[in-house]
């Protein structure tokens, strides 16, 4: 069989051509063939097939296309059993020489090697065979998605490189006139390709047409200046100089360095990081520079070496390697590199700048990979950075090397510990997969005990490898019994991990050592200088200096600006040091101070962002924020630490601080749909009950009720609201009573008891006539549900005009849409979507997209309406908000109806109906019934339409949805 990508995508078997009529099947086949024998994940296949317009049904459709393609291939001899499903995606099995792209790459590489070795005849013949495989533009019969275009460009660049090498070989053989004629055609197709123009100049000069060669230089110079505003590059200038000097075509260097160290065995995982490094591969403009940083033992060198070996064939001119830990000065390394590239030692300048210039010149037309390991300072390697666009430099360091990012445009990759699956895979490789499979839980726990740090995993694996009869669980028990750090030893010596930590810890000054060991008390994943200062009791500036020293010693990692963390083994080490060197009183004082810091900052943020959320009063703290944005950013950043702090405070029976933290944090929990929100609310209630204080218990019931309601768990929400109301009435706390009445009213509004909701709103209004914004907003929704659109518009327009709040704008847009005022609805919904996006309010953004979709459906732009509805649905699913998901499905049903897609509109409508019934949102249920009825009527099914519209009419009458009742009756 033959699989063909270098032209239209085709499959041949003998004289039989498989014509894939479906463009998506062709795209699927191409996506698999671009990585033959490799599992391609579904998202990559979807990118190739559909691009950025992939529908929500793409994963299901993909399975259908795979099945169809399998059946198509099976009709050819040898085509059966080619595509296989694997964990993580699909792969296609291709035999040697079956794929034209692989044959081309192999022949092109062989031809280039022959050219470098001076065998021009072999080079010309081999490269001609390679180029004969091309049948036109690669992937020529696929839709032009971004991914397809990227792969096409990659293949075209490979073709042009082979063409260039072919021309060079033929020039060396004396076919100057023929080569010049061919290059004239090529530069017409690629008018800004400088290397082809340089070759054309040399070919013309060698053919005795020096004037034509100089004219060619003038032509490309003018085009570069006019089209790009650029000067000719070094290769063009050198060719120009050669023509002026009547110099012969230079001989290519015959040396191809291959200096990469051996790749370590047992390497597993790092798929994301390897893919990130793939972005360094040649294909863009300018030099390619990557920096991989991380703590000792995290596997930086292993990662870089593995990647370098995987891609070395992409660098036909060789690979250079230097360990800068052994030679920090660039001069000696530069000399070694130049000699490896074929420059005689006597021709290497002693001056560093001159040697660096020669190095750049030698690499100007080459494709070389350079690995610089364990770099300490950017200044040590800048002379080693080539300027050629086809050269890549990869640097590893324990330092951040920010200078390379800031001034040299480096791509920065911070290497963390392995993920759980990859850490287990490293252990399984070391001890044997069968052994790991016998004790999967123990193996996974051992990986976590080693903090998923590669060096620790390898030591633990080596300890078990030579004790074949020992159970993993027994080894794990010994690690815990004798101390993990003490047990991670090699050859019976001292702990390799502990030894490194001890040396680093001992080198610190006394105050910095204290800061480090107290960091072991931090409950969350990271800390800031301000939080660490509260923990230590030292000034913030002093603590910041301590953290910087710890980062330099690799005992903490500054994983984000101003945020520091310890991986698990370092955390264990810090905890052990705190237990050994800090008294119980010192540890308890530090923990309380940290909790007080979190409470003060959370309270200040809540006061600014959520002033209308009912909370208990707390002592005033001088730690305010300059703006709402600063407060929101702080809360977003500190969510994991605040969740951990609440759990730690509750576990250590700091009930007062537990309740206060939950109370201060509740507004942010509900606004951001925090996944831990229900857990924290239950912790808050348990802590409040433990205090016995009725005001705290009332507030905790109210908080848990609101959290349940926020997640459409209406039964428990009513129970806890009523408990809170009883307690507030007994306390005669009017604000609490009013707040709970309004919350209950809103709950009844959502569940369809409009009369009860109205009565509760009235009772709350009698107690406190000045309503808060949320209550006014919900009164507007009550009017909307009753069909009183004018009253609802007045409330929402008044609110939106004063605050430009995205929630109010969405509600205004929705009401104006119902009134067929599409222009006002469109403006309000677009502004709401933009404001919600800026505030990272995904829930409101989803509702805004849904309203925008309905507006465009109403104005006849069905295609745009469908796209917006799909975006609303995807956003709602992403935040797991059932209400937003219902809005997305409902909008999708309406927009598909507008586009005449009746079957798909019914599917979306029924999804909305099921969700609305499951959650108990009666207004959305009624709307879904109306939409389904409208679709059936449009599709020519009057009986079905009558059934659903009748059900909608009955539901609307029952709950008082007068506006919807009118719509159902009119339809």
mmCIF file of N, CA, C and O in Angstrom, residues 782-852:
data_model
loop_
_atom_site.group_PDB
_atom_site.id
_atom_site.type_symbol
_atom_site.label_atom_id
_atom_site.label_comp_id
_atom_site.label_asym_id
_atom_site.label_seq_id
_atom_site.Cartn_x
_atom_site.Cartn_y
_atom_site.Cartn_z
ATOM 1 N N UNK A 782 -38.952 39.021 38.855
ATOM 2 C CA UNK A 782 -40.333 38.672 39.192
ATOM 3 C C UNK A 782 -41.303 39.331 38.218
ATOM 4 O O UNK A 782 -42.241 38.683 37.711
ATOM 5 N N UNK A 783 -41.074 40.608 37.911
ATOM 6 C CA UNK A 783 -41.940 41.286 36.936
ATOM 7 C C UNK A 783 -41.816 40.622 35.556
ATOM 8 O O UNK A 783 -42.816 40.467 34.844
ATOM 9 N N UNK A 784 -40.609 40.260 35.177
ATOM 10 C CA UNK A 784 -40.412 39.604 33.874
ATOM 11 C C UNK A 784 -41.190 38.302 33.803
ATOM 12 O O UNK A 784 -41.860 38.008 32.808
ATOM 13 N N UNK A 785 -41.120 37.491 34.879
ATOM 14 C CA UNK A 785 -41.819 36.212 34.874
ATOM 15 C C UNK A 785 -43.334 36.401 34.824
ATOM 16 O O UNK A 785 -44.050 35.556 34.266
ATOM 17 N N UNK A 786 -43.823 37.497 35.404
ATOM 18 C CA UNK A 786 -45.261 37.762 35.363
ATOM 19 C C UNK A 786 -45.689 38.408 34.049
ATOM 20 O O UNK A 786 -46.865 38.673 33.838
ATOM 21 N N UNK A 787 -44.702 38.692 33.183
ATOM 22 C CA UNK A 787 -45.020 39.293 31.895
ATOM 23 C C UNK A 787 -45.122 40.797 31.942
ATOM 24 O O UNK A 787 -45.558 41.422 30.954
ATOM 25 N N UNK A 788 -44.693 41.414 33.039
ATOM 26 C CA UNK A 788 -44.759 42.876 33.161
ATOM 27 C C UNK A 788 -43.416 43.448 32.693
ATOM 28 O O UNK A 788 -42.551 43.832 33.477
ATOM 29 N N UNK A 789 -43.244 43.500 31.379
ATOM 30 C CA UNK A 789 -41.937 43.843 30.821
ATOM 31 C C UNK A 789 -41.582 45.307 31.033
ATOM 32 O O UNK A 789 -40.395 45.643 31.177
ATOM 33 N N UNK A 790 -42.543 46.189 31.059
ATOM 34 C CA UNK A 790 -42.251 47.608 31.270
ATOM 35 C C UNK A 790 -41.672 47.828 32.671
ATOM 36 O O UNK A 790 -40.673 48.545 32.845
ATOM 37 N N UNK A 791 -42.315 47.223 33.709
ATOM 38 C CA UNK A 791 -41.797 47.369 35.073
ATOM 39 C C UNK A 791 -40.403 46.744 35.200
ATOM 40 O O UNK A 791 -39.509 47.312 35.831
ATOM 41 N N UNK A 792 -40.224 45.570 34.587
ATOM 42 C CA UNK A 792 -38.908 44.921 34.642
ATOM 43 C C UNK A 792 -37.856 45.781 33.951
ATOM 44 O O UNK A 792 -36.730 45.926 34.439
ATOM 45 N N UNK A 793 -38.221 46.386 32.814
ATOM 46 C CA UNK A 793 -37.273 47.229 32.087
ATOM 47 C C UNK A 793 -36.845 48.413 32.937
ATOM 48 O O UNK A 793 -35.662 48.778 32.966
ATOM 49 N N UNK A 794 -37.801 49.054 33.629
ATOM 50 C CA UNK A 794 -37.450 50.223 34.455
ATOM 51 C C UNK A 794 -36.425 49.853 35.526
ATOM 52 O O UNK A 794 -35.454 50.580 35.755
ATOM 53 N N UNK A 795 -36.645 48.720 36.159
ATOM 54 C CA UNK A 795 -35.716 48.310 37.227
ATOM 55 C C UNK A 795 -34.337 48.001 36.649
ATOM 56 O O UNK A 795 -33.318 48.514 37.121
ATOM 57 N N UNK A 796 -34.271 47.179 35.606
ATOM 58 C CA UNK A 796 -32.975 46.767 35.065
ATOM 59 C C UNK A 796 -32.260 47.927 34.385
ATOM 60 O O UNK A 796 -31.028 48.051 34.485
ATOM 61 N N UNK A 797 -32.996 48.787 33.698
ATOM 62 C CA UNK A 797 -32.360 49.939 33.046
ATOM 63 C C UNK A 797 -31.797 50.896 34.076
ATOM 64 O O UNK A 797 -30.694 51.449 33.902
ATOM 65 N N UNK A 798 -32.543 51.106 35.162
ATOM 66 C CA UNK A 798 -32.051 51.988 36.227
ATOM 67 C C UNK A 798 -30.781 51.428 36.847
ATOM 68 O O UNK A 798 -29.797 52.153 37.062
ATOM 69 N N UNK A 799 -30.780 50.135 37.125
ATOM 70 C CA UNK A 799 -29.599 49.497 37.711
ATOM 71 C C UNK A 799 -28.422 49.545 36.733
ATOM 72 O O UNK A 799 -27.307 49.907 37.108
ATOM 73 N N UNK A 800 -28.669 49.196 35.481
ATOM 74 C CA UNK A 800 -27.584 49.136 34.497
ATOM 75 C C UNK A 800 -26.991 50.516 34.243
ATOM 76 O O UNK A 800 -25.771 50.662 34.075
ATOM 77 N N UNK A 801 -27.838 51.550 34.214
ATOM 78 C CA UNK A 801 -27.333 52.905 33.956
ATOM 79 C C UNK A 801 -26.416 53.374 35.073
ATOM 80 O O UNK A 801 -25.443 54.088 34.828
ATOM 81 N N UNK A 802 -26.702 52.946 36.301
ATOM 82 C CA UNK A 802 -25.895 53.420 37.420
ATOM 83 C C UNK A 802 -24.602 52.659 37.626
ATOM 84 O O UNK A 802 -23.604 53.233 38.068
ATOM 85 N N UNK A 803 -24.581 51.373 37.303
ATOM 86 C CA UNK A 803 -23.417 50.539 37.662
ATOM 87 C C UNK A 803 -22.698 49.925 36.474
ATOM 88 O O UNK A 803 -21.552 49.519 36.593
ATOM 89 N N UNK A 804 -23.386 49.801 35.312
ATOM 90 C CA UNK A 804 -22.875 49.036 34.166
ATOM 91 C C UNK A 804 -22.451 47.639 34.625
ATOM 92 O O UNK A 804 -21.455 47.076 34.160
ATOM 93 N N UNK A 805 -23.215 47.082 35.534
ATOM 94 C CA UNK A 805 -22.937 45.733 36.036
ATOM 95 C C UNK A 805 -23.379 44.721 34.986
ATOM 96 O O UNK A 805 -24.491 44.823 34.444
ATOM 97 N N UNK A 806 -22.529 43.724 34.669
ATOM 98 C CA UNK A 806 -22.912 42.770 33.615
ATOM 99 C C UNK A 806 -24.189 42.005 33.917
ATOM 100 O O UNK A 806 -24.970 41.714 32.997
ATOM 101 N N UNK A 807 -24.451 41.683 35.197
ATOM 102 C CA UNK A 807 -25.687 40.967 35.530
ATOM 103 C C UNK A 807 -26.914 41.790 35.147
ATOM 104 O O UNK A 807 -27.866 41.281 34.541
ATOM 105 N N UNK A 808 -26.898 43.091 35.511
ATOM 106 C CA UNK A 808 -28.034 43.944 35.201
ATOM 107 C C UNK A 808 -28.189 44.138 33.698
ATOM 108 O O UNK A 808 -29.300 44.190 33.169
ATOM 109 N N UNK A 809 -27.064 44.242 32.996
ATOM 110 C CA UNK A 809 -27.118 44.410 31.547
ATOM 111 C C UNK A 809 -27.707 43.171 30.863
ATOM 112 O O UNK A 809 -28.467 43.280 29.895
ATOM 113 N N UNK A 810 -27.344 41.981 31.346
ATOM 114 C CA UNK A 810 -27.916 40.750 30.779
ATOM 115 C C UNK A 810 -29.426 40.713 30.975
ATOM 116 O O UNK A 810 -30.193 40.395 30.056
ATOM 117 N N UNK A 811 -29.863 41.064 32.205
ATOM 118 C CA UNK A 811 -31.300 41.037 32.475
ATOM 119 C C UNK A 811 -32.040 42.085 31.641
ATOM 120 O O UNK A 811 -33.149 41.835 31.143
ATOM 121 N N UNK A 812 -31.415 43.264 31.475
ATOM 122 C CA UNK A 812 -32.023 44.282 30.623
ATOM 123 C C UNK A 812 -32.125 43.782 29.183
ATOM 124 O O UNK A 812 -33.160 43.939 28.515
ATOM 125 N N UNK A 813 -31.052 43.171 28.694
ATOM 126 C CA UNK A 813 -31.057 42.642 27.321
ATOM 127 C C UNK A 813 -32.141 41.581 27.161
ATOM 128 O O UNK A 813 -32.844 41.537 26.128
ATOM 129 N N UNK A 814 -32.288 40.727 28.164
ATOM 130 C CA UNK A 814 -33.266 39.647 28.059
ATOM 131 C C UNK A 814 -34.697 40.190 27.991
ATOM 132 O O UNK A 814 -35.518 39.746 27.188
ATOM 133 N N UNK A 815 -34.977 41.206 28.841
ATOM 134 C CA UNK A 815 -36.323 41.784 28.852
ATOM 135 C C UNK A 815 -36.607 42.513 27.547
ATOM 136 O O UNK A 815 -37.700 42.406 26.975
ATOM 137 N N UNK A 816 -35.600 43.258 27.039
ATOM 138 C CA UNK A 816 -35.827 43.983 25.788
ATOM 139 C C UNK A 816 -35.977 43.017 24.609
ATOM 140 O O UNK A 816 -36.695 43.297 23.651
ATOM 141 N N UNK A 817 -35.306 41.881 24.673
ATOM 142 C CA UNK A 817 -35.505 40.860 23.626
ATOM 143 C C UNK A 817 -36.944 40.363 23.648
ATOM 144 O O UNK A 817 -37.577 40.199 22.597
ATOM 145 N N UNK A 818 -37.472 40.117 24.848
ATOM 146 C CA UNK A 818 -38.857 39.634 24.937
ATOM 147 C C UNK A 818 -39.828 40.675 24.379
ATOM 148 O O UNK A 818 -40.893 40.318 23.850
ATOM 149 N N UNK A 819 -39.429 41.951 24.485
ATOM 150 C CA UNK A 819 -40.286 43.022 23.967
ATOM 151 C C UNK A 819 -39.996 43.308 22.497
ATOM 152 O O UNK A 819 -40.506 44.287 21.947
ATOM 153 N N UNK A 820 -39.136 42.474 21.867
ATOM 154 C CA UNK A 820 -38.761 42.622 20.448
ATOM 155 C C UNK A 820 -37.994 43.901 20.176
ATOM 156 O O UNK A 820 -37.938 44.370 19.034
ATOM 157 N N UNK A 821 -37.373 44.491 21.217
ATOM 158 C CA UNK A 821 -36.500 45.656 21.032
ATOM 159 C C UNK A 821 -35.083 45.131 20.838
ATOM 160 O O UNK A 821 -34.246 45.160 21.735
ATOM 161 N N UNK A 822 -34.805 44.628 19.624
ATOM 162 C CA UNK A 822 -33.558 43.920 19.379
ATOM 163 C C UNK A 822 -32.336 44.839 19.460
ATOM 164 O O UNK A 822 -31.256 44.408 19.868
ATOM 165 N N UNK A 823 -32.499 46.088 19.056
ATOM 166 C CA UNK A 823 -31.346 46.996 19.061
ATOM 167 C C UNK A 823 -30.841 47.238 20.478
ATOM 168 O O UNK A 823 -29.645 47.119 20.761
ATOM 169 N N UNK A 824 -31.754 47.567 21.400
ATOM 170 C CA UNK A 824 -31.355 47.770 22.802
ATOM 171 C C UNK A 824 -30.818 46.483 23.396
ATOM 172 O O UNK A 824 -29.812 46.482 24.117
ATOM 173 N N UNK A 825 -31.479 45.375 23.091
ATOM 174 C CA UNK A 825 -31.032 44.085 23.628
ATOM 175 C C UNK A 825 -29.634 43.742 23.155
ATOM 176 O O UNK A 825 -28.792 43.272 23.936
ATOM 177 N N UNK A 826 -29.359 43.998 21.886
ATOM 178 C CA UNK A 826 -28.031 43.684 21.336
ATOM 179 C C UNK A 826 -26.945 44.496 22.030
ATOM 180 O O UNK A 826 -25.915 43.949 22.446
ATOM 181 N N UNK A 827 -27.137 45.799 22.165
ATOM 182 C CA UNK A 827 -26.116 46.660 22.802
ATOM 183 C C UNK A 827 -25.864 46.231 24.239
ATOM 184 O O UNK A 827 -24.711 46.134 24.694
ATOM 185 N N UNK A 828 -26.942 45.992 24.986
ATOM 186 C CA UNK A 828 -26.785 45.624 26.399
ATOM 187 C C UNK A 828 -26.091 44.271 26.544
ATOM 188 O O UNK A 828 -25.208 44.099 27.390
ATOM 189 N N UNK A 829 -26.458 43.295 25.722
ATOM 190 C CA UNK A 829 -25.866 41.960 25.829
ATOM 191 C C UNK A 829 -24.403 41.978 25.426
ATOM 192 O O UNK A 829 -23.567 41.299 26.044
ATOM 193 N N UNK A 830 -24.051 42.720 24.385
ATOM 194 C CA UNK A 830 -22.642 42.795 23.976
ATOM 195 C C UNK A 830 -21.796 43.431 25.065
ATOM 196 O O UNK A 830 -20.683 42.969 25.359
ATOM 197 N N UNK A 831 -22.300 44.506 25.681
ATOM 198 C CA UNK A 831 -21.546 45.150 26.765
ATOM 199 C C UNK A 831 -21.428 44.205 27.962
ATOM 200 O O UNK A 831 -20.367 44.115 28.596
ATOM 201 N N UNK A 832 -22.503 43.488 28.266
ATOM 202 C CA UNK A 832 -22.464 42.538 29.384
ATOM 203 C C UNK A 832 -21.423 41.459 29.151
ATOM 204 O O UNK A 832 -20.659 41.100 30.060
ATOM 205 N N UNK A 833 -21.355 40.920 27.933
ATOM 206 C CA UNK A 833 -20.387 39.863 27.632
ATOM 207 C C UNK A 833 -18.967 40.368 27.790
ATOM 208 O O UNK A 833 -18.103 39.673 28.346
ATOM 209 N N UNK A 834 -18.708 41.591 27.324
ATOM 210 C CA UNK A 834 -17.358 42.139 27.427
ATOM 211 C C UNK A 834 -16.977 42.411 28.883
ATOM 212 O O UNK A 834 -15.869 42.075 29.326
ATOM 213 N N UNK A 835 -17.879 42.999 29.658
ATOM 214 C CA UNK A 835 -17.587 43.279 31.068
ATOM 215 C C UNK A 835 -17.396 41.976 31.855
ATOM 216 O O UNK A 835 -16.520 41.884 32.717
ATOM 217 N N UNK A 836 -18.218 40.973 31.563
ATOM 218 C CA UNK A 836 -18.083 39.684 32.245
ATOM 219 C C UNK A 836 -16.758 39.021 31.899
ATOM 220 O O UNK A 836 -16.107 38.419 32.757
ATOM 221 N N UNK A 837 -16.361 39.127 30.622
ATOM 222 C CA UNK A 837 -15.080 38.549 30.223
ATOM 223 C C UNK A 837 -13.926 39.205 30.985
ATOM 224 O O UNK A 837 -13.023 38.535 31.474
ATOM 225 N N UNK A 838 -13.959 40.534 31.101
ATOM 226 C CA UNK A 838 -12.892 41.247 31.814
ATOM 227 C C UNK A 838 -12.827 40.845 33.286
ATOM 228 O O UNK A 838 -11.752 40.776 33.870
ATOM 229 N N UNK A 839 -13.993 40.605 33.876
ATOM 230 C CA UNK A 839 -14.042 40.237 35.295
ATOM 231 C C UNK A 839 -13.904 38.741 35.519
ATOM 232 O O UNK A 839 -13.984 38.271 36.649
ATOM 233 N N UNK A 840 -13.700 37.984 34.439
ATOM 234 C CA UNK A 840 -13.607 36.518 34.510
ATOM 235 C C UNK A 840 -14.875 35.915 35.120
ATOM 236 O O UNK A 840 -14.824 34.917 35.825
ATOM 237 N N UNK A 841 -16.014 36.553 34.862
ATOM 238 C CA UNK A 841 -17.313 36.071 35.339
ATOM 239 C C UNK A 841 -17.910 35.198 34.235
ATOM 240 O O UNK A 841 -18.702 35.637 33.400
ATOM 241 N N UNK A 842 -17.537 33.924 34.231
ATOM 242 C CA UNK A 842 -17.909 33.023 33.148
ATOM 243 C C UNK A 842 -19.410 32.744 33.136
ATOM 244 O O UNK A 842 -20.000 32.538 32.076
ATOM 245 N N UNK A 843 -20.030 32.767 34.313
ATOM 246 C CA UNK A 843 -21.463 32.478 34.383
ATOM 247 C C UNK A 843 -22.261 33.563 33.662
ATOM 248 O O UNK A 843 -23.086 33.286 32.787
ATOM 249 N N UNK A 844 -22.004 34.828 34.017
ATOM 250 C CA UNK A 844 -22.719 35.927 33.368
ATOM 251 C C UNK A 844 -22.387 35.983 31.882
ATOM 252 O O UNK A 844 -23.241 36.301 31.042
ATOM 253 N N UNK A 845 -21.151 35.661 31.538
ATOM 254 C CA UNK A 845 -20.749 35.654 30.131
ATOM 255 C C UNK A 845 -21.582 34.631 29.351
ATOM 256 O O UNK A 845 -22.013 34.890 28.216
ATOM 257 N N UNK A 846 -21.817 33.473 29.950
ATOM 258 C CA UNK A 846 -22.623 32.442 29.284
ATOM 259 C C UNK A 846 -24.048 32.940 29.039
ATOM 260 O O UNK A 846 -24.609 32.765 27.948
ATOM 261 N N UNK A 847 -24.647 33.577 30.063
ATOM 262 C CA UNK A 847 -26.002 34.104 29.888
ATOM 263 C C UNK A 847 -26.032 35.199 28.816
ATOM 264 O O UNK A 847 -26.981 35.303 28.033
ATOM 265 N N UNK A 848 -24.964 36.026 28.776
ATOM 266 C CA UNK A 848 -24.909 37.088 27.768
ATOM 267 C C UNK A 848 -24.850 36.496 26.361
ATOM 268 O O UNK A 848 -25.527 36.969 25.439
ATOM 269 N N UNK A 849 -24.053 35.462 26.178
ATOM 270 C CA UNK A 849 -23.978 34.800 24.870
ATOM 271 C C UNK A 849 -25.344 34.219 24.476
ATOM 272 O O UNK A 849 -25.739 34.270 23.300
ATOM 273 N N UNK A 850 -26.043 33.654 25.461
ATOM 274 C CA UNK A 850 -27.351 33.063 25.164
ATOM 275 C C UNK A 850 -28.337 34.126 24.690
ATOM 276 O O UNK A 850 -29.091 33.913 23.730
ATOM 277 N N UNK A 851 -28.337 35.289 25.355
ATOM 278 C CA UNK A 851 -29.242 36.361 24.937
ATOM 279 C C UNK A 851 -28.840 36.876 23.553
ATOM 280 O O UNK A 851 -29.684 37.115 22.684
ATOM 281 N N UNK A 852 -27.518 37.066 23.335
ATOM 282 C CA UNK A 852 -27.056 37.508 22.017
ATOM 283 C C UNK A 852 -27.502 36.534 20.925
ATOM 284 O O UNK A 852 -27.889 36.946 19.829
#
